[in-house]
mmCIF file of C-alpha atoms in Angstrom:
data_model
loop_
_atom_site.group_PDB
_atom_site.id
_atom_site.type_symbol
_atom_site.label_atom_id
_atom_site.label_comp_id
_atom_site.label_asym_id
_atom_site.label_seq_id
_atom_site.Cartn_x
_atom_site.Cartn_y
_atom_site.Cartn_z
ATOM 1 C CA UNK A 1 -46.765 33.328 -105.670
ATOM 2 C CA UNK A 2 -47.022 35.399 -102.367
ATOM 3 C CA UNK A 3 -46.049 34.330 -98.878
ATOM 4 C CA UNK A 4 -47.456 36.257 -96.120
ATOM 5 C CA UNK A 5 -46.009 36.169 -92.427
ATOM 6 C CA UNK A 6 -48.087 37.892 -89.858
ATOM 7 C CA UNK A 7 -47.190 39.190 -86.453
ATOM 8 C CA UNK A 8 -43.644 38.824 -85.984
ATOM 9 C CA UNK A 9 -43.589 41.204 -83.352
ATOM 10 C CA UNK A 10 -40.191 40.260 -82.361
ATOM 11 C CA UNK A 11 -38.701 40.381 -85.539
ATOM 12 C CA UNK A 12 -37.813 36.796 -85.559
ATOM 13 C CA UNK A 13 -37.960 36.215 -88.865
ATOM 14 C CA UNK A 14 -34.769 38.768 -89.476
ATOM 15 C CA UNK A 15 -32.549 36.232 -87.596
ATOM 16 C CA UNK A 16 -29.546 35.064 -90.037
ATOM 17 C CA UNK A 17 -30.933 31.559 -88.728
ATOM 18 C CA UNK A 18 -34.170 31.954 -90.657
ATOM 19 C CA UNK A 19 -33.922 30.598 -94.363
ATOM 20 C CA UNK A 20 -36.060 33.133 -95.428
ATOM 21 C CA UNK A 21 -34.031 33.469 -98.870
ATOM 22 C CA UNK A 22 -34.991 30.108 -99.128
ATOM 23 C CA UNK A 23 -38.811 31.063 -99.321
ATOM 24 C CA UNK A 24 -37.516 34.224 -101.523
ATOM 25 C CA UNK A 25 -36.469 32.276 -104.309
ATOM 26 C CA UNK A 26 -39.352 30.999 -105.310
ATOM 27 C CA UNK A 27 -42.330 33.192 -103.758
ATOM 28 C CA UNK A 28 -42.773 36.979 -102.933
ATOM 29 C CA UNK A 29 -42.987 37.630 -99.311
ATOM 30 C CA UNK A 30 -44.421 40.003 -96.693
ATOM 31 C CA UNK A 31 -43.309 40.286 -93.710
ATOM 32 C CA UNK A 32 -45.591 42.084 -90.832
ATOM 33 C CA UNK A 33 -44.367 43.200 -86.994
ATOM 34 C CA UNK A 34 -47.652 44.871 -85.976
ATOM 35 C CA UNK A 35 -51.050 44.343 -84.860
ATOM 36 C CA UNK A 36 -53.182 45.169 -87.888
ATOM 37 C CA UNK A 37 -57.360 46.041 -87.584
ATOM 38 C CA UNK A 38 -59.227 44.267 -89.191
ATOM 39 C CA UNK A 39 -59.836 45.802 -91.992
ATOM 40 C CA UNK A 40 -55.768 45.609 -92.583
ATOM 41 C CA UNK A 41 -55.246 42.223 -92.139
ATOM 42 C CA UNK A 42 -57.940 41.281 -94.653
ATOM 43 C CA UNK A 43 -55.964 43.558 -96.926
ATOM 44 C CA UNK A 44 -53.028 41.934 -96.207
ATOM 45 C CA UNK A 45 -54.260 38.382 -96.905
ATOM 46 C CA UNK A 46 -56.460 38.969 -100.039
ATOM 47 C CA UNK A 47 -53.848 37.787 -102.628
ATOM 48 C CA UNK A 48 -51.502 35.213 -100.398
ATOM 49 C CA UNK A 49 -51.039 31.899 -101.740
ATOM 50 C CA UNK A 50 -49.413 30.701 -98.320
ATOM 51 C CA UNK A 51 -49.773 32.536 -94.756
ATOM 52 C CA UNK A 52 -47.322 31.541 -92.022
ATOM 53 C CA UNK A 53 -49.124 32.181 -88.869
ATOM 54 C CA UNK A 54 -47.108 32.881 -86.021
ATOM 55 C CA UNK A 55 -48.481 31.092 -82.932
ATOM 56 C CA UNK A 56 -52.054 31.803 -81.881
ATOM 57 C CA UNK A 57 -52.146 35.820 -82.284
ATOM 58 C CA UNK A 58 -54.162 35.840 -85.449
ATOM 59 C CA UNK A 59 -57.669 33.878 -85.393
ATOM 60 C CA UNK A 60 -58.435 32.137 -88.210
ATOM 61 C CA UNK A 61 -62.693 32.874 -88.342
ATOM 62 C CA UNK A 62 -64.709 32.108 -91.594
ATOM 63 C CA UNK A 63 -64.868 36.093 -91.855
ATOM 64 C CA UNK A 64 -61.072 35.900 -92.431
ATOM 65 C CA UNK A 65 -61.036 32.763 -94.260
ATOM 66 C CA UNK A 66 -63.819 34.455 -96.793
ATOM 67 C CA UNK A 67 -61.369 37.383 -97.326
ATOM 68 C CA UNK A 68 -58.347 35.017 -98.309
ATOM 69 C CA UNK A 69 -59.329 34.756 -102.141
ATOM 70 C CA UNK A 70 -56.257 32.704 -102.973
ATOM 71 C CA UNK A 71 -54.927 31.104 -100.352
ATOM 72 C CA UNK A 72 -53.560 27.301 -100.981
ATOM 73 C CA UNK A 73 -51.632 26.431 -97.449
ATOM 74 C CA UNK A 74 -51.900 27.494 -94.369
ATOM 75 C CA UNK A 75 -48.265 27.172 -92.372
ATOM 76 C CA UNK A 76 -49.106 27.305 -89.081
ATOM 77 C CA UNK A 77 -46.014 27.847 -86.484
ATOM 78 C CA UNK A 78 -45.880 25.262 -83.507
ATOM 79 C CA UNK A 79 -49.091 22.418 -83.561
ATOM 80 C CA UNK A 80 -51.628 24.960 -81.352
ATOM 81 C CA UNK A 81 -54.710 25.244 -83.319
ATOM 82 C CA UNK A 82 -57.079 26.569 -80.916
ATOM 83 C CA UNK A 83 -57.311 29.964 -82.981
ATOM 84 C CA UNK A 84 -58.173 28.131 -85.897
ATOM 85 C CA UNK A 85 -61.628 27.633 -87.252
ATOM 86 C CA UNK A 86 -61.114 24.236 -88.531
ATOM 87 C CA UNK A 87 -64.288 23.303 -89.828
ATOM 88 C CA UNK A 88 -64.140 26.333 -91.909
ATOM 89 C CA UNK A 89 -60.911 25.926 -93.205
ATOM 90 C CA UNK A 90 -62.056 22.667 -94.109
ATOM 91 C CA UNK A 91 -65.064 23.515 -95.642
ATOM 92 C CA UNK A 92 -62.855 25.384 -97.706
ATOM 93 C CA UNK A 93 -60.037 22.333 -98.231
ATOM 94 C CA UNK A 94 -57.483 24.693 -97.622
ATOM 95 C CA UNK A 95 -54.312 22.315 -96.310
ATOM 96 C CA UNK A 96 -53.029 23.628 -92.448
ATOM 97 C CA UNK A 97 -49.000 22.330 -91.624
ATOM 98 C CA UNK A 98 -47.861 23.044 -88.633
ATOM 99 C CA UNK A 99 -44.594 22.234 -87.119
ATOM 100 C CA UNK A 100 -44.243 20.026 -83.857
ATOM 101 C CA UNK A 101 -41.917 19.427 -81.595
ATOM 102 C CA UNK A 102 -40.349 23.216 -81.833
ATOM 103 C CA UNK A 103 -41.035 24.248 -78.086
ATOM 104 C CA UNK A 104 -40.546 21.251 -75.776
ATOM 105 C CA UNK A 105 -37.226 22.107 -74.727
ATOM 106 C CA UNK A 106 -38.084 25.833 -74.118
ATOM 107 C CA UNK A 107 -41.521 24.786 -72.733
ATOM 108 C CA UNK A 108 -39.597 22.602 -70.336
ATOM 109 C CA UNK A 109 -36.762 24.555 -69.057
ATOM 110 C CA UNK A 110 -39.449 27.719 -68.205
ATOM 111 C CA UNK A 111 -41.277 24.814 -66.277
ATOM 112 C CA UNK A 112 -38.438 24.377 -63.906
ATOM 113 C CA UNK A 113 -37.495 27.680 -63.840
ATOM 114 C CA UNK A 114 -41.623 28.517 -62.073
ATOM 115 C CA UNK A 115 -40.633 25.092 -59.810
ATOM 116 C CA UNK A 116 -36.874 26.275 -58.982
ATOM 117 C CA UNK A 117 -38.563 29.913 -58.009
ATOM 118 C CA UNK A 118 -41.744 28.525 -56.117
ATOM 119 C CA UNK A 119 -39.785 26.269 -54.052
ATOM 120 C CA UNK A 120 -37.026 28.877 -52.740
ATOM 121 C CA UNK A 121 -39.498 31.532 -52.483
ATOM 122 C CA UNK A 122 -37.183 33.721 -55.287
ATOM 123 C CA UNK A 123 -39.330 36.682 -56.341
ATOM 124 C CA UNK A 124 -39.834 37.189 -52.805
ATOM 125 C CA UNK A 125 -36.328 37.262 -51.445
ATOM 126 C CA UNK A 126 -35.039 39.258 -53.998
ATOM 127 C CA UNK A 127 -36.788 41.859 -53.755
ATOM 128 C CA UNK A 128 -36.175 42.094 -50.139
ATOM 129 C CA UNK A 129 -32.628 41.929 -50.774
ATOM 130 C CA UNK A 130 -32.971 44.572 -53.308
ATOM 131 C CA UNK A 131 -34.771 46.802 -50.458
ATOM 132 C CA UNK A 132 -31.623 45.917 -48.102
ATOM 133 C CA UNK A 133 -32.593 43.018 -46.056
ATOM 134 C CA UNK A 134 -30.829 39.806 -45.278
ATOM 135 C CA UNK A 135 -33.760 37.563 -44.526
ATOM 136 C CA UNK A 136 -34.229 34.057 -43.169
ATOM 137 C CA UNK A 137 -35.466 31.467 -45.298
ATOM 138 C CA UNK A 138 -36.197 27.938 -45.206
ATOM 139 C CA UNK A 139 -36.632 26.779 -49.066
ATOM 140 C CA UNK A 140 -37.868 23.229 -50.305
ATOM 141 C CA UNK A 141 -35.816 20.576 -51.883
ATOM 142 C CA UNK A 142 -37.143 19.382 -55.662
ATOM 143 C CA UNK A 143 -35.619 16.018 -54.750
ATOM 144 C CA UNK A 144 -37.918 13.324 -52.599
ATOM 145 C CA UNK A 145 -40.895 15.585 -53.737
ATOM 146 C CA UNK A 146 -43.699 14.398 -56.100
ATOM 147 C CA UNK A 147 -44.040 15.912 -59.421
ATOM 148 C CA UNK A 148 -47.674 15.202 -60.897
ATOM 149 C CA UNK A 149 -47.406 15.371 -64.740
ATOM 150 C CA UNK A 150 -50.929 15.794 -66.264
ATOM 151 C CA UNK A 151 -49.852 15.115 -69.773
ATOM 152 C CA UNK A 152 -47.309 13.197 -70.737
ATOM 153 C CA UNK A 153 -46.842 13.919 -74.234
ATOM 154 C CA UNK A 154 -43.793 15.095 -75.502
ATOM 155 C CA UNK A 155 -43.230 18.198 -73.363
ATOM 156 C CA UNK A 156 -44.307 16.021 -70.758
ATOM 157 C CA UNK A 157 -42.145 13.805 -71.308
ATOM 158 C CA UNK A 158 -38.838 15.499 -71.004
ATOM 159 C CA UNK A 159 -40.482 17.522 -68.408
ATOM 160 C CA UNK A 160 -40.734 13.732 -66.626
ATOM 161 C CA UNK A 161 -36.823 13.163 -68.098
ATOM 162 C CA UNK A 162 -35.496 16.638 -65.862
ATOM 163 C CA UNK A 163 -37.635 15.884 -62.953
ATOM 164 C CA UNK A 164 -36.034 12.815 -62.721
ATOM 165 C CA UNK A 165 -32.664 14.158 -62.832
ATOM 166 C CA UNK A 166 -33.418 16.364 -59.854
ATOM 167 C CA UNK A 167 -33.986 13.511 -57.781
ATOM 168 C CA UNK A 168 -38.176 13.904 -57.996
ATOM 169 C CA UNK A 169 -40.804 10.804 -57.793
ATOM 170 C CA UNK A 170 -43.015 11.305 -60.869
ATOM 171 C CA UNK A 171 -46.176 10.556 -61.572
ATOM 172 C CA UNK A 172 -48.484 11.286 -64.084
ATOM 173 C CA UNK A 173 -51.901 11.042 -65.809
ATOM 174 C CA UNK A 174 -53.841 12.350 -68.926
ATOM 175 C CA UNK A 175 -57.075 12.007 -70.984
ATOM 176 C CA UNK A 176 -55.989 9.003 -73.005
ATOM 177 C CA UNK A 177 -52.844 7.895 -70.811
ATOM 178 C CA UNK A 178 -52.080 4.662 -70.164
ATOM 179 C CA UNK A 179 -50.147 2.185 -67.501
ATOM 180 C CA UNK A 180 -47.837 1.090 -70.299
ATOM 181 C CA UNK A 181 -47.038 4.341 -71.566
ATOM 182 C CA UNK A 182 -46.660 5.398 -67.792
ATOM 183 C CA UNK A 183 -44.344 2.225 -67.549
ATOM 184 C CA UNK A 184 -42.355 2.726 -70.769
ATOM 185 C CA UNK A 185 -41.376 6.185 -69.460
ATOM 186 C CA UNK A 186 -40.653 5.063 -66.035
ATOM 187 C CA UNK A 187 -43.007 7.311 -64.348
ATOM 188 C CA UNK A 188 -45.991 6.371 -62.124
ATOM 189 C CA UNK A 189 -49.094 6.121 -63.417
ATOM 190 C CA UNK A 190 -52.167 7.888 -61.485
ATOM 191 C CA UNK A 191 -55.035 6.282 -62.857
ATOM 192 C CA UNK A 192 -57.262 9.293 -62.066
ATOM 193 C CA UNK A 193 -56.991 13.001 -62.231
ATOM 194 C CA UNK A 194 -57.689 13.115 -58.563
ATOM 195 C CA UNK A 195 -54.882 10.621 -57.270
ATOM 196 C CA UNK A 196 -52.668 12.203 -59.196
ATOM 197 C CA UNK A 197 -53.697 15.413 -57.494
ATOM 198 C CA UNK A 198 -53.762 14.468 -53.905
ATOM 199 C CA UNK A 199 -49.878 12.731 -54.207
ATOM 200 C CA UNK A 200 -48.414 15.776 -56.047
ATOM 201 C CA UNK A 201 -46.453 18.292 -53.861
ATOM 202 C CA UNK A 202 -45.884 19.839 -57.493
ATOM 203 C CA UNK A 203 -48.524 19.675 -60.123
ATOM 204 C CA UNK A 204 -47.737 20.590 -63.957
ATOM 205 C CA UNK A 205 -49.650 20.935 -66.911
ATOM 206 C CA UNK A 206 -48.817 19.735 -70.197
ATOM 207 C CA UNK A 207 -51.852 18.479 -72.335
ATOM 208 C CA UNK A 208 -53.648 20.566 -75.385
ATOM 209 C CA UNK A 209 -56.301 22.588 -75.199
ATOM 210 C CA UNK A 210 -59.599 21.005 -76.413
ATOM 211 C CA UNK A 211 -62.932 20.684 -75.412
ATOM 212 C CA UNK A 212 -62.491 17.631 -73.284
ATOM 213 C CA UNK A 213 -59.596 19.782 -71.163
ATOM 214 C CA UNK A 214 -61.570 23.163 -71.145
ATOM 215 C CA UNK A 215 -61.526 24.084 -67.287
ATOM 216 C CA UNK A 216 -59.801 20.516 -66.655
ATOM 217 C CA UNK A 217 -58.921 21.756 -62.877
ATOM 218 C CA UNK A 218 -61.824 23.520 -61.314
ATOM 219 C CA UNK A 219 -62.288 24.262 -57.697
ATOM 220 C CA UNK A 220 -63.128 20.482 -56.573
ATOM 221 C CA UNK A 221 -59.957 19.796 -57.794
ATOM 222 C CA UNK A 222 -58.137 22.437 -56.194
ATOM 223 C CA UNK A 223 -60.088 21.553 -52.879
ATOM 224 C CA UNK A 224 -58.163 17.703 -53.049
ATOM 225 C CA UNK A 225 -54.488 18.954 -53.654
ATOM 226 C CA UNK A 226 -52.289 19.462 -50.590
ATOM 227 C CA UNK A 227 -52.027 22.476 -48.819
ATOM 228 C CA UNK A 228 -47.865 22.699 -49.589
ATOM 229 C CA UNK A 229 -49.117 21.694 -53.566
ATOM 230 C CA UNK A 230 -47.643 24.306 -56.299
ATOM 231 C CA UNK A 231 -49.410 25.078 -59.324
ATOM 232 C CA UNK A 232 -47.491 25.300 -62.889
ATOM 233 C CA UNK A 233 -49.383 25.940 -65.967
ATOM 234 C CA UNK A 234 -47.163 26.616 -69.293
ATOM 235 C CA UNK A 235 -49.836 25.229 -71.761
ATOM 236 C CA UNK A 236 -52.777 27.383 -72.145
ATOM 237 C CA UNK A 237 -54.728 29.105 -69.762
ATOM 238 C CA UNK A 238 -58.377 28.029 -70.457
ATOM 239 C CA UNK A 239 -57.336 24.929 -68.819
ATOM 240 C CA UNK A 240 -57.845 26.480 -65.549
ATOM 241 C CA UNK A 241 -60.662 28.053 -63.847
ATOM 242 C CA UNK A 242 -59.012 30.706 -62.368
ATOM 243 C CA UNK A 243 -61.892 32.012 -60.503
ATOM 244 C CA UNK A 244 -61.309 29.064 -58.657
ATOM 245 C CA UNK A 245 -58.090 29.172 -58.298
ATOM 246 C CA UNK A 246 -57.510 32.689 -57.114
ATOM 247 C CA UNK A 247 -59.798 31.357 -53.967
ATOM 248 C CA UNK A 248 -57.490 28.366 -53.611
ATOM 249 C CA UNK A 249 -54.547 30.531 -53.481
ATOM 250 C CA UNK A 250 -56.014 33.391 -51.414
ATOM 251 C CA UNK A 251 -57.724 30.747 -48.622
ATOM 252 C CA UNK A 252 -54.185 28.681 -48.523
ATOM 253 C CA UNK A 253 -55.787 25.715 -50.172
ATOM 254 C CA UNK A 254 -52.593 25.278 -52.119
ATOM 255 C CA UNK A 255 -49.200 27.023 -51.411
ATOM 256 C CA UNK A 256 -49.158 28.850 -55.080
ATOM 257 C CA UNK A 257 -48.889 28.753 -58.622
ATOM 258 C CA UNK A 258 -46.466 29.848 -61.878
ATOM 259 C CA UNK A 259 -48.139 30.931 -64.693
ATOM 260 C CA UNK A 260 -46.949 31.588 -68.313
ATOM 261 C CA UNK A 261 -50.587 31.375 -69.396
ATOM 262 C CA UNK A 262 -53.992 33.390 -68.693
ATOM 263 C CA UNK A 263 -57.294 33.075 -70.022
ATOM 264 C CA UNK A 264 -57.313 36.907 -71.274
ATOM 265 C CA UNK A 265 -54.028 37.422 -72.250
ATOM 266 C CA UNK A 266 -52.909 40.309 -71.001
ATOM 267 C CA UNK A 267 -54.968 40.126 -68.406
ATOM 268 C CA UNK A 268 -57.168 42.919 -66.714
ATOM 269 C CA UNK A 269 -55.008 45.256 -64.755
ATOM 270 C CA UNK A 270 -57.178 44.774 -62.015
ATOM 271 C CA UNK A 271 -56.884 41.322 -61.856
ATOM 272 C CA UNK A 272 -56.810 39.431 -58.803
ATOM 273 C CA UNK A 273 -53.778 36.939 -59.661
ATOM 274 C CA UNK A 274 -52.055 40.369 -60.271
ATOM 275 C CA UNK A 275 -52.275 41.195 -56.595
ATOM 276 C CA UNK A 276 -51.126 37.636 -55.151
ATOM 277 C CA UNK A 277 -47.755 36.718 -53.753
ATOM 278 C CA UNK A 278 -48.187 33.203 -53.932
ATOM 279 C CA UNK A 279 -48.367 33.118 -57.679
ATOM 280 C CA UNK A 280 -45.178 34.041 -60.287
ATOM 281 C CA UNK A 281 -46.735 35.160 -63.611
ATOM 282 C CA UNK A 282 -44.770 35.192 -67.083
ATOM 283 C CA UNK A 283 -46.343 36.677 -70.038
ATOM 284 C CA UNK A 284 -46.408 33.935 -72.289
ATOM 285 C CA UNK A 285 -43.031 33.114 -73.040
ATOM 286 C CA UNK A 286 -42.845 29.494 -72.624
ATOM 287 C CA UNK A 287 -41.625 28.964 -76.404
ATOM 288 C CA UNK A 288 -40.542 32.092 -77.121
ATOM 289 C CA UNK A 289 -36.717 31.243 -77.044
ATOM 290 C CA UNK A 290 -34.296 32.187 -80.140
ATOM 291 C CA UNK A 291 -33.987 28.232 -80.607
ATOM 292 C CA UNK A 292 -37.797 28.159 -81.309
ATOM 293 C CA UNK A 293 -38.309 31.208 -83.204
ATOM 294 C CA UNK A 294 -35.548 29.725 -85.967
ATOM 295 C CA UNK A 295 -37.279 25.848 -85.140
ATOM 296 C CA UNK A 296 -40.935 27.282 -85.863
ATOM 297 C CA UNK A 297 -40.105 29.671 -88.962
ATOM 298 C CA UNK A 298 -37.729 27.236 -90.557
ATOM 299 C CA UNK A 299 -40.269 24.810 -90.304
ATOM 300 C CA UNK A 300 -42.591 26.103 -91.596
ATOM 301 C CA UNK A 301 -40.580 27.348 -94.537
ATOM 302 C CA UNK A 302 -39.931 23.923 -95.494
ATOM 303 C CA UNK A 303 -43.468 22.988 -95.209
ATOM 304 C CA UNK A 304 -44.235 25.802 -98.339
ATOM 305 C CA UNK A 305 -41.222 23.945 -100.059
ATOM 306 C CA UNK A 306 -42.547 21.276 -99.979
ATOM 307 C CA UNK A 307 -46.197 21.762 -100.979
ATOM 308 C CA UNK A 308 -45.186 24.499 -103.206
ATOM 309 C CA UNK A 309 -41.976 23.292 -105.023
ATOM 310 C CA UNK A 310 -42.106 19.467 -104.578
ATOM 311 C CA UNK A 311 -45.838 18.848 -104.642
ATOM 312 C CA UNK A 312 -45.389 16.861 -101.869
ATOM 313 C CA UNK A 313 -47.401 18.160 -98.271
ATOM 314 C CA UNK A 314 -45.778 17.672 -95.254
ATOM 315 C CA UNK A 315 -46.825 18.139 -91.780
ATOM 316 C CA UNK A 316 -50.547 18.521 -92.706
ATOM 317 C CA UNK A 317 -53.444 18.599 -89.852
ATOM 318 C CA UNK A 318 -56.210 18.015 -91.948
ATOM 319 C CA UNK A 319 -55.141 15.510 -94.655
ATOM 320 C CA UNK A 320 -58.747 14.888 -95.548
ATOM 321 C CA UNK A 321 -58.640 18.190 -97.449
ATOM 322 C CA UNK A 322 -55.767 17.029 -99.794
#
């Protein structure tokens, strides 16, 4: 059988941590750094039995999927599916794994990292210090503040744990949340999207992107959040307007944002978020730790073992294929 790992720019998969003898012993495997055209990648996927996709940088489309002539199991790396074309894979019963729970520490310590910078003004005073001055600044104090969680899944949960350590009041809502859950993590529980949003002197996001949470904060919402209110967004970008909140941010509606995640990713040079020095922008790194690299691979490894050696699938996100 073939294995086929795509886009490992950062070579992640050479790590000694990575059991990729494991795989070897029992499958051939290909290993690819770049970013192929099309045409390539099709090439590249015609005769894999297994694929190990590595995050959300290949899209799965039935074009693809048609090209894929043997493919048995799809090992997707982290639980982010939003490049995937499920209906097609479906369609096709091909199994998908994926492998949760890799990120949430890395997801979580970035997320106080954008709150530990936004609140002592870092970026700013660094660079001044860097140009030789010795200025004045007042910072703000994580403890006695509010910390809105929107999402409280697991991410959100230890992002609720830390907060809480820090001396913050947290609160949080989601989609399908609910007082007990609230209660049984000893947060508060906003029963809206909107109380949560007016309380919070820091807002965070933490739920998957569906179609429910497309554009979940749009510019009504940005209108009801206090004018000292910070902005962090580590899950995926599309759950922003960010038309909206570039106005927010330039008219002082909030105090400003951290970003890991864009809708165009990288963005236009000319974009205005670029330009803003309210907002701290990371390019995607939020998992992208060594911890998580071995977490996701290794995973994912053992969910080929598995289906491949002991007949038995693990991990699967579409079980009604099997």
């Amino acid at each position: 059988m073939k294995t086929v790992i795509l886009d490992d720019w950062e070579h992640a998969s050479e790590s000694g941590a990575v059991e990729l003898e494991r795989l070897r012993a029992f499958s051939e495997v290909a290993v690819y750094h770049d970013q192929p055209t099309p045409d390539v990648l099709k090439e590249r996927l015609c005769d894999a039995d297994a694929v190990i996709l590595m995050r959300e940088r290949t899209s799965l489309t039935a074009e693809l999927l048609d090209s894929m002539k043997n493919i048995k199991l799809i090992a997707q790396t982290g639980t982010g599916l939003a490049h995937v074309d499920l209906a097609e894979v479906n369609l096709r019963k091909i199994p998908l794994a994926t492998t949760p729970g890799g990120s949430t520490a890395a997801v979580t310590e970035l997320t106080f990292a954008f709150l530990l910078a936004l609140s002592r003004d870092l970026p700013r005073l660094h660079q001044q210090v860097q140009g030789g001055a010795w200025p004045v600044s007042i910072g703000r104090n994580l403890a006695g503040k509010t910390l809105g969680i929107i999402g409280l899944g697991k991410i959100g949960q230890r992002v609720a744990g830390v907060a809480k350590a820090f001396g913050m009041n947290v609160i949080a809502w989601g989609p399908r949340l609910t007082q007990e859950r609230a209660d049984a993590q000893g947060v508060g529980y906003a029963a809206t999207l909107e109380e949560l949003l007016k309380q919070s002197q820091f807002v965070t996001l933490h739920v998957r992107l569906v179609p429910e949470t497309k554009r979940l904060l749009r510019a009504e919402h940005f209108a009801i959040m206090r004018q000292d209110a910070y902005l962090i967004n580590t899950s995926r970008g599309e759950l922003l307007d960010e038309t909206a909140l570039v106005t927010a941010l330039q008219n002082g509606q909030i105090a400003g944002a951290g970003l890991d995640v864009l809708t165009q990713e990288p963005p236009d040079p000319n974009h205005p978020l670029l330009q803003l020095e309210n907002v701290i922008l990371s390019p995607h790194i939020g998992w992208k730790t060594d911890n998580t690299f071995e977490s996701f691979l290794n995973g994912s490894i053992e969910n080929i073992a598995s289906f491949f050696q002991k007949g038995a699938p693990q991990n699967i996100a579409n079980p009604e294929v099997l």
